[in-house]
Amino acid sequence: MNQKPATKPIALLPIGVFLVLYLGLGIVFEYVLKIEMGFYKIPIVVAFLASLLVACLQNKAVSFEEKLDLMAKGVGDKNIMTMILIFLVAGLFVGVTGRSSAEAAAYFLLSIAPAQMAVAVLFVVSCFISVAMGTSVGTITLITPIAAAVADTSGFSLPLVIASVIGGAMFGDNLSFISDTTIAACSTQGCEMKDKFRANFKIALPAALATLVLILVLSMQQDVTAGNYQVDNLLLLIPYLLVLVGGIIGLNVFVVLLVGILSGAVISLATGQMTAMDLLAGMGAGVNGMFETILVTILVSALCGLIRAYGGFEALLSAIRRLFRGKQGGQLGIGLLVGLMDIATANNTVAIVMAGPIAKEVSEEYGITAKNSASLLDTFSCIFQGIIPYGAQMLVAISTCSTLGFTVSSFEVIPLLFYPFLLALSSLLFIAFDKKNA
C-alpha cells in the first residue's frame, strides 16, 4: 500500500482538460468576444467538476467505489480542513472591518505627506491594507478610486499610480496572515504561518524598498499640485493592527482572527460605522465570499487524490528531476510550477492549491524546508498574478478607472509594475545566493 505508484503522464490528463476549458474559454471570452472581465465569466467550479469527471473515467482497473475512497482521503486531510476553517474565519474578519478602515488609512497618510510623495504613499497604503485585509483584489477595489483622484488632481501619471496600487496590493497578498494564498501555501506544505512570513519577508522587503525608491525617484521628476484629503476615524485601523501584530508575534491564527473580529465589531458599532444589522450582513457577505474558494479547494483535493494514485505526481516529479538539480533547482522548479499554474488559471490561490501537493513532494525529495517551500509557492504565484494582463487585479483596476471616467490600458500599466518584477529578481537572488540553499 505504501509503494509509490508508477510514473504515468496520462494521469495528468484531467489537469489538461481543466486548462483547456478554463484558459481556452477565458481567452475566447476576453479577447475574441470582447466580454468585459470575460476571463472570470467561466465558472471555475464547473471546469473542475469536468476535470474530476475525466479523472473518474480514467483507470478502469480501479473501481468507482475505490475512486470515491481516494477522493475522500484527499479531501479529508487535516491540512485541508484547517484551510477551509481559516478561509471562513478570514471571511468573517473582512466582512466585519468593511471598507471604512482602508479609506481611513489612505486619507490619513495622504493628508500628512508632501504632494510629491502621494504615489509612494499610495504604494505604502496598499501594502498595509492588503497585509491587514489579506486580499489584493479587495485592496485594489478600495484604493483605486482614491488613486485615480490623486492622479487627476495632482498631475501624476495614471498608469504609474495604478501600477503602484497593484504592486502594493500584491505585497500584502503575498505576506498577509489571512490571505488565501498564505493559508493555502502553509496548509499544503505543513508549516506555521509565522515561519513562512519570516522566510517570505526576507524576499519581499528588499523588493518593496527598491520599488519605493523607484517610485520616489520618478515622482520627484514631476511637477505636481497638492490635494485636499479628509481624514476619517483612525480607530478603524485598530482591528487591522491587532491582526498584523498578533500574526507577527506568532499567536494562533484562529485567536488572531477572533480578536480582530471582536475588536472590529465593537469599534464599528461604537463609532456608528455599522448598525447591528449591517454588521450581521457584512459577516454573512464575508463568509459567502469564501464559498467558491472552499469548493475549489475541495474539488482540487479530490482530483489530486486520484492523480496521485494514478501516478501523475510521479510523472511531474520525474520531469522536475530531469530539468532541475540540487536544492536550488528544486526551489526554482516549485516556483515555475506554481507560476505556470497561475498563468493557466489567473488565480494565485487556485494555482497554489493545485501545485501544493506536488511542491510538498519536491521539497521532501530535495531537502527544502516547509517554510521555504510555502514562501516560494506564495511568492511566485503573486509574481505571475501581479503581471498577467487578464488577472483579476489588473482587470478590476482598469474596470474601476473606466467606471470613474478615466481611460488606461493594462499594457500601459504593466511596464510600471516595479514591485512584481523586483520581487521576481529578489526571489531568484534568494534561491541563488542564500547559503542555506547550497
XYZ file of C-alpha atoms in Angstrom:
438
model
C 0.000 0.000 0.000
C 2.863 2.404 0.736
C 4.623 1.668 -2.542
C 4.887 4.650 -4.886
C 2.640 4.468 -7.965
C 4.221 4.016 -11.362
C 5.006 7.106 -13.421
C 2.063 7.735 -15.774
C 1.909 11.096 -17.607
C -1.616 10.228 -18.879
C -2.785 10.642 -15.268
C -2.283 14.402 -15.746
C -4.988 14.490 -18.445
C -7.648 15.933 -16.052
C -5.420 18.961 -15.403
C -5.066 19.413 -19.159
C -8.845 19.264 -19.565
C -9.278 21.916 -16.883
C -6.703 24.204 -18.511
C -8.307 23.878 -21.936
C -11.771 24.631 -20.564
C -10.779 27.453 -18.229
C -7.856 29.101 -20.007
C -9.133 28.417 -23.529
C -12.664 29.677 -22.982
C -11.340 32.573 -20.906
C -9.133 33.774 -23.783
C -12.043 33.456 -26.228
C -14.411 35.390 -23.970
C -11.905 38.115 -23.052
C -10.047 38.729 -26.303
C -12.198 37.304 -29.125
C -15.729 38.067 -27.956
C -14.517 41.191 -26.045
C -16.622 40.423 -22.974
C -15.665 42.659 -20.047
C -13.982 40.584 -17.296
C -14.631 37.675 -19.681
C -11.880 35.559 -18.187
C -13.844 35.463 -14.945
C -17.167 34.563 -16.568
C -16.035 30.935 -16.769
C -17.424 29.044 -13.736
C -14.234 27.592 -12.268
C -16.179 25.079 -10.163
C -17.809 23.657 -13.303
C -14.405 23.416 -15.026
C -13.001 21.455 -12.080
C -16.075 19.201 -11.985
C -15.467 18.369 -15.642
C -11.813 17.537 -14.954
C -12.859 15.418 -11.949
C -15.259 13.514 -14.203
C -12.402 12.801 -16.617
C -10.292 11.521 -13.714
C -13.130 9.221 -12.608
C -13.409 7.795 -16.128
C -9.677 7.001 -16.222
C -8.005 3.854 -14.914
C -10.564 1.091 -15.399
C -8.560 -1.146 -13.044
C -9.798 0.935 -10.097
C -13.488 0.600 -9.233
C -15.676 3.663 -8.734
C -16.018 2.839 -5.038
C -12.233 2.806 -4.719
C -12.043 6.124 -6.572
C -14.538 7.644 -4.117
C -12.326 6.423 -1.287
C -9.234 8.009 -2.902
C -11.083 11.306 -3.330
C -12.324 11.228 0.265
C -8.784 10.678 1.547
C -7.604 13.660 -0.467
C -10.339 15.927 0.885
C -10.151 14.548 4.438
C -6.567 15.635 5.025
C -6.111 17.644 8.251
C -4.439 20.499 6.368
C -7.406 20.825 4.008
C -9.847 21.016 6.923
C -7.694 23.643 8.636
C -7.510 25.635 5.409
C -11.302 25.656 4.997
C -11.897 26.804 8.575
C -9.351 29.621 8.231
C -10.992 30.724 4.971
C -14.336 31.019 6.777
C -12.976 32.949 9.768
C -10.949 35.239 7.487
C -14.151 35.942 5.555
C -15.837 36.957 8.812
C -12.997 39.367 9.593
C -13.151 41.068 6.205
C -16.944 41.317 6.485
C -16.710 42.983 9.919
C -13.987 45.533 9.114
C -15.505 46.683 5.821
C -14.031 49.396 3.585
C -14.022 52.347 6.005
C -10.801 51.243 7.716
C -8.885 51.102 4.429
C -10.086 54.546 3.377
C -9.163 55.957 6.798
C -5.569 54.780 6.421
C -5.249 56.133 2.872
C -6.634 59.588 3.558
C -4.674 59.973 6.807
C -1.308 59.291 5.163
C -2.121 61.402 2.105
C -3.090 64.318 4.356
C 0.281 64.405 6.152
C 2.632 63.602 3.234
C 4.149 66.132 0.794
C 2.396 66.279 -2.602
C 5.307 64.692 -4.482
C 5.162 61.641 -2.207
C 1.498 60.876 -2.993
C 2.230 57.894 -5.256
C 4.723 56.476 -2.739
C 2.056 56.905 -0.051
C -0.471 55.012 -2.165
C 2.041 52.164 -2.576
C 2.680 52.040 1.200
C -1.057 52.271 1.983
C -1.797 49.439 -0.464
C 0.937 47.353 1.187
C -0.507 47.941 4.645
C -4.163 47.471 3.713
C -3.520 44.277 1.759
C -1.433 42.818 4.608
C -4.216 43.674 7.055
C -7.146 42.603 4.846
C -5.493 39.640 3.167
C -6.910 40.444 -0.272
C -5.219 42.126 -3.215
C -8.433 42.477 -5.227
C -10.231 43.991 -2.239
C -7.378 46.435 -1.703
C -7.361 47.471 -5.364
C -11.134 47.921 -5.309
C -10.869 50.239 -2.286
C -7.730 52.229 -3.167
C -8.068 52.628 -6.958
C -10.784 55.344 -6.728
C -8.546 57.272 -4.313
C -5.536 56.723 -6.599
C -7.424 57.898 -9.687
C -8.467 61.054 -7.827
C -4.841 61.654 -6.800
C -3.706 61.330 -10.427
C -6.479 63.659 -11.624
C -5.865 66.423 -9.069
C -2.081 66.225 -8.715
C -0.954 65.583 -12.291
C 0.714 62.213 -11.673
C 0.659 59.629 -14.473
C -2.433 57.437 -14.097
C -0.599 54.223 -15.202
C 2.108 54.882 -12.585
C -0.466 55.432 -9.851
C -2.436 52.293 -10.766
C 0.735 50.185 -11.059
C 1.807 51.343 -7.587
C -1.534 50.321 -6.094
C -1.395 46.894 -7.774
C 2.195 46.383 -6.598
C 1.326 47.267 -3.017
C -1.712 45.010 -3.135
C 0.418 42.062 -4.272
C 2.892 42.740 -1.432
C 0.143 42.122 1.120
C -1.400 39.257 -0.817
C 1.979 37.550 -0.539
C 2.644 38.298 3.154
C -0.704 38.615 4.930
C -1.538 36.034 7.593
C -5.163 35.937 6.439
C -4.521 35.934 2.691
C -5.995 32.974 0.791
C -2.559 32.370 -0.700
C -0.792 32.284 2.673
C -3.414 29.947 4.117
C -3.176 27.626 1.107
C 0.635 27.669 0.957
C 1.119 26.966 4.676
C -1.613 24.325 4.788
C -0.351 22.374 1.772
C 3.286 22.478 2.972
C 2.530 21.870 6.656
C 4.306 24.881 8.168
C 3.455 27.614 10.656
C 2.348 30.956 9.234
C 4.883 32.877 11.333
C 7.723 30.743 9.899
C 6.525 31.249 6.343
C 6.175 35.002 6.998
C 9.771 35.294 8.208
C 11.105 33.383 5.211
C 8.888 35.378 2.857
C 9.732 38.758 4.416
C 13.429 38.383 3.546
C 12.438 38.143 -0.123
C 9.605 40.682 -0.199
C 11.107 43.557 1.840
C 14.102 44.274 -0.463
C 11.752 44.293 -3.475
C 9.318 46.645 -1.694
C 12.080 49.046 -0.611
C 13.558 49.115 -4.121
C 10.090 49.774 -5.533
C 9.568 52.641 -3.101
C 12.890 54.214 -4.158
C 11.987 53.917 -7.848
C 8.566 55.498 -7.283
C 10.104 58.374 -5.319
C 12.752 58.992 -8.000
C 10.083 59.165 -10.726
C 7.782 61.273 -8.541
C 10.440 63.888 -7.794
C 10.852 64.481 -11.523
C 7.193 65.518 -11.954
C 5.555 68.875 -11.354
C 2.526 68.156 -9.169
C -0.048 70.021 -7.095
C -1.221 69.224 -3.568
C -4.639 67.650 -2.919
C -7.105 68.155 -0.085
C -7.860 64.907 1.755
C -10.393 64.413 4.540
C -9.193 62.247 7.448
C -11.654 59.674 8.817
C -11.800 57.921 12.214
C -8.400 56.322 12.880
C -9.905 53.969 15.476
C -10.965 51.883 12.491
C -7.324 50.871 11.970
C -7.116 49.061 15.329
C -8.517 45.649 14.156
C -6.006 45.545 11.277
C -3.125 46.430 13.582
C -4.147 43.757 16.096
C -4.280 41.090 13.385
C -0.943 42.208 11.950
C 0.871 42.279 15.319
C -0.753 39.045 16.533
C 0.317 37.234 13.393
C 3.899 38.528 13.538
C 4.421 37.508 17.182
C 3.152 34.024 16.394
C -0.285 33.771 18.009
C -2.580 31.026 16.738
C -4.244 32.229 13.546
C -7.740 31.488 14.862
C -7.061 33.508 18.034
C -5.678 36.399 15.976
C -8.704 36.476 13.689
C -11.197 36.209 16.539
C -9.514 39.170 18.279
C -9.732 41.122 15.019
C -13.402 40.217 14.545
C -14.379 41.175 18.114
C -12.437 44.454 18.089
C -13.784 45.323 14.641
C -17.360 44.645 15.706
C -17.039 46.725 18.892
C -15.396 49.684 17.130
C -17.793 49.643 14.154
C -20.829 49.645 16.442
C -19.404 52.183 18.924
C -18.387 54.684 16.216
C -21.620 54.296 14.269
C -19.907 52.952 11.144
C -22.316 49.999 11.143
C -25.610 49.089 12.739
C -26.058 45.640 14.270
C -27.936 44.526 11.149
C -25.218 45.914 8.864
C -22.642 44.032 10.902
C -24.510 40.736 10.536
C -24.987 41.356 6.824
C -21.273 42.109 6.430
C -20.307 38.934 8.253
C -22.613 36.913 6.025
C -21.226 38.537 2.891
C -17.647 37.911 4.038
C -18.301 34.208 4.599
C -20.237 33.897 1.325
C -17.274 35.393 -0.496
C -15.196 32.381 0.536
C -17.582 29.688 -0.702
C -16.178 29.380 -4.225
C -12.608 29.202 -2.891
C -13.669 26.446 -0.467
C -15.454 24.485 -3.211
C -12.395 24.745 -5.453
C -10.199 23.561 -2.563
C -12.413 20.504 -2.041
C -12.547 19.627 -5.746
C -8.800 20.103 -6.268
C -8.054 17.955 -3.205
C -10.295 15.177 -4.555
C -8.726 15.473 -8.003
C -5.202 15.355 -6.561
C -6.115 12.215 -4.613
C -6.883 10.437 -7.890
C -3.972 11.890 -9.862
C -1.503 10.894 -7.141
C -2.853 7.324 -7.043
C -2.754 7.078 -10.853
C 0.944 8.110 -10.988
C 0.520 11.671 -12.252
C 2.558 13.246 -9.468
C 5.385 10.817 -10.109
C 5.364 11.903 -13.762
C 5.721 15.563 -12.770
C 8.428 14.737 -10.248
C 10.339 12.816 -12.906
C 10.193 15.854 -15.195
C 11.461 18.122 -12.397
C 14.284 15.682 -11.617
C 15.391 15.787 -15.270
C 15.253 19.587 -15.548
C 16.447 20.754 -12.120
C 19.379 19.632 -9.977
C 20.036 20.169 -6.279
C 18.170 22.206 -3.697
C 18.369 25.405 -5.741
C 16.973 23.627 -8.777
C 14.167 22.149 -6.706
C 13.187 25.587 -5.419
C 13.217 27.027 -8.932
C 11.091 24.074 -10.048
C 8.493 24.830 -7.354
C 8.407 28.492 -8.410
C 7.984 27.756 -12.099
C 5.395 25.046 -11.406
C 3.089 27.365 -9.465
C 3.807 30.181 -11.938
C 2.616 28.066 -14.857
C -0.485 27.073 -12.881
C -1.191 30.753 -12.252
C -0.786 31.690 -15.918
C -3.287 28.962 -16.734
C -5.849 29.765 -14.044
C -5.316 33.517 -13.431
C -5.972 32.767 -9.767
C -2.995 32.537 -7.421
C -4.911 30.721 -4.670
C -6.107 28.031 -7.073
C -2.582 27.789 -8.502
C -1.176 27.124 -5.010
C -3.873 24.580 -4.158
C -3.124 22.736 -7.420
C 0.666 22.926 -7.159
C 0.872 22.471 -3.376
C 0.786 18.656 -3.150
C 3.426 18.327 -5.881
C 5.567 21.037 -4.261
C 5.371 19.132 -0.975
C 6.846 16.030 -2.579
C 9.511 18.088 -4.369
C 10.510 19.789 -1.110
C 10.826 16.467 0.708
C 12.915 14.944 -2.062
C 15.231 17.974 -2.482
C 15.592 18.775 1.228
C 13.746 22.106 1.048
C 12.222 23.292 4.332
C 8.444 23.579 4.524
C 8.619 27.313 5.269
C 10.770 27.970 2.178
C 8.544 25.811 0.001
C 5.438 27.673 1.229
C 7.185 31.009 0.736
C 8.176 30.174 -2.846
C 4.685 28.920 -3.705
C 3.108 32.132 -2.452
C 5.773 34.452 -3.872
C 5.925 33.067 -7.400
C 2.138 32.827 -7.647
C 1.889 36.503 -6.683
C 4.629 37.493 -9.142
C 2.781 35.987 -12.092
C -0.662 37.041 -10.846
C 0.550 40.615 -10.495
C 1.700 40.997 -14.101
C -0.662 38.948 -16.287
C -2.990 41.337 -18.178
C -6.002 39.080 -17.656
C -5.599 38.687 -13.885
C -8.401 39.875 -11.608
C -6.129 42.509 -10.073
C -5.404 44.206 -13.393
C -8.948 43.831 -14.708
C -10.510 45.276 -11.542
C -8.129 48.256 -11.568
C -8.788 49.034 -15.235
C -12.531 48.495 -14.858
C -12.710 50.754 -11.779
C -10.874 53.532 -13.640
C -13.261 53.166 -16.571
C -16.274 53.397 -14.250
C -14.852 56.632 -12.818
C -14.368 58.090 -16.295
C -10.602 57.502 -16.646
C -9.031 55.585 -19.542
C -5.960 53.428 -19.041
C -4.720 50.256 -20.747
C -3.251 47.229 -18.978
C -0.299 47.426 -21.384
C 0.420 50.977 -20.166
C 0.418 49.720 -16.585
C 2.482 46.512 -16.976
C 5.884 48.204 -17.668
C 5.427 50.231 -14.457
C 4.687 47.212 -12.222
C 8.004 47.603 -10.424
C 7.150 45.507 -7.389
C 6.245 42.182 -9.116
C 9.314 42.408 -11.367
C 11.630 43.271 -8.471
C 10.031 40.513 -6.388
C 10.932 38.054 -9.155
C 14.523 39.322 -9.123
C 14.684 39.145 -5.326
C 13.332 35.573 -5.373
C 15.910 34.421 -7.912
C 18.727 36.059 -5.942
C 17.478 34.392 -2.757
C 17.493 30.978 -4.442
C 20.899 31.554 -5.992
C 22.851 33.076 -3.088
C 21.245 32.109 0.202
C 23.783 29.903 1.996
C 21.103 27.599 3.369
C 20.144 26.731 -0.228
C 23.546 25.346 -1.072
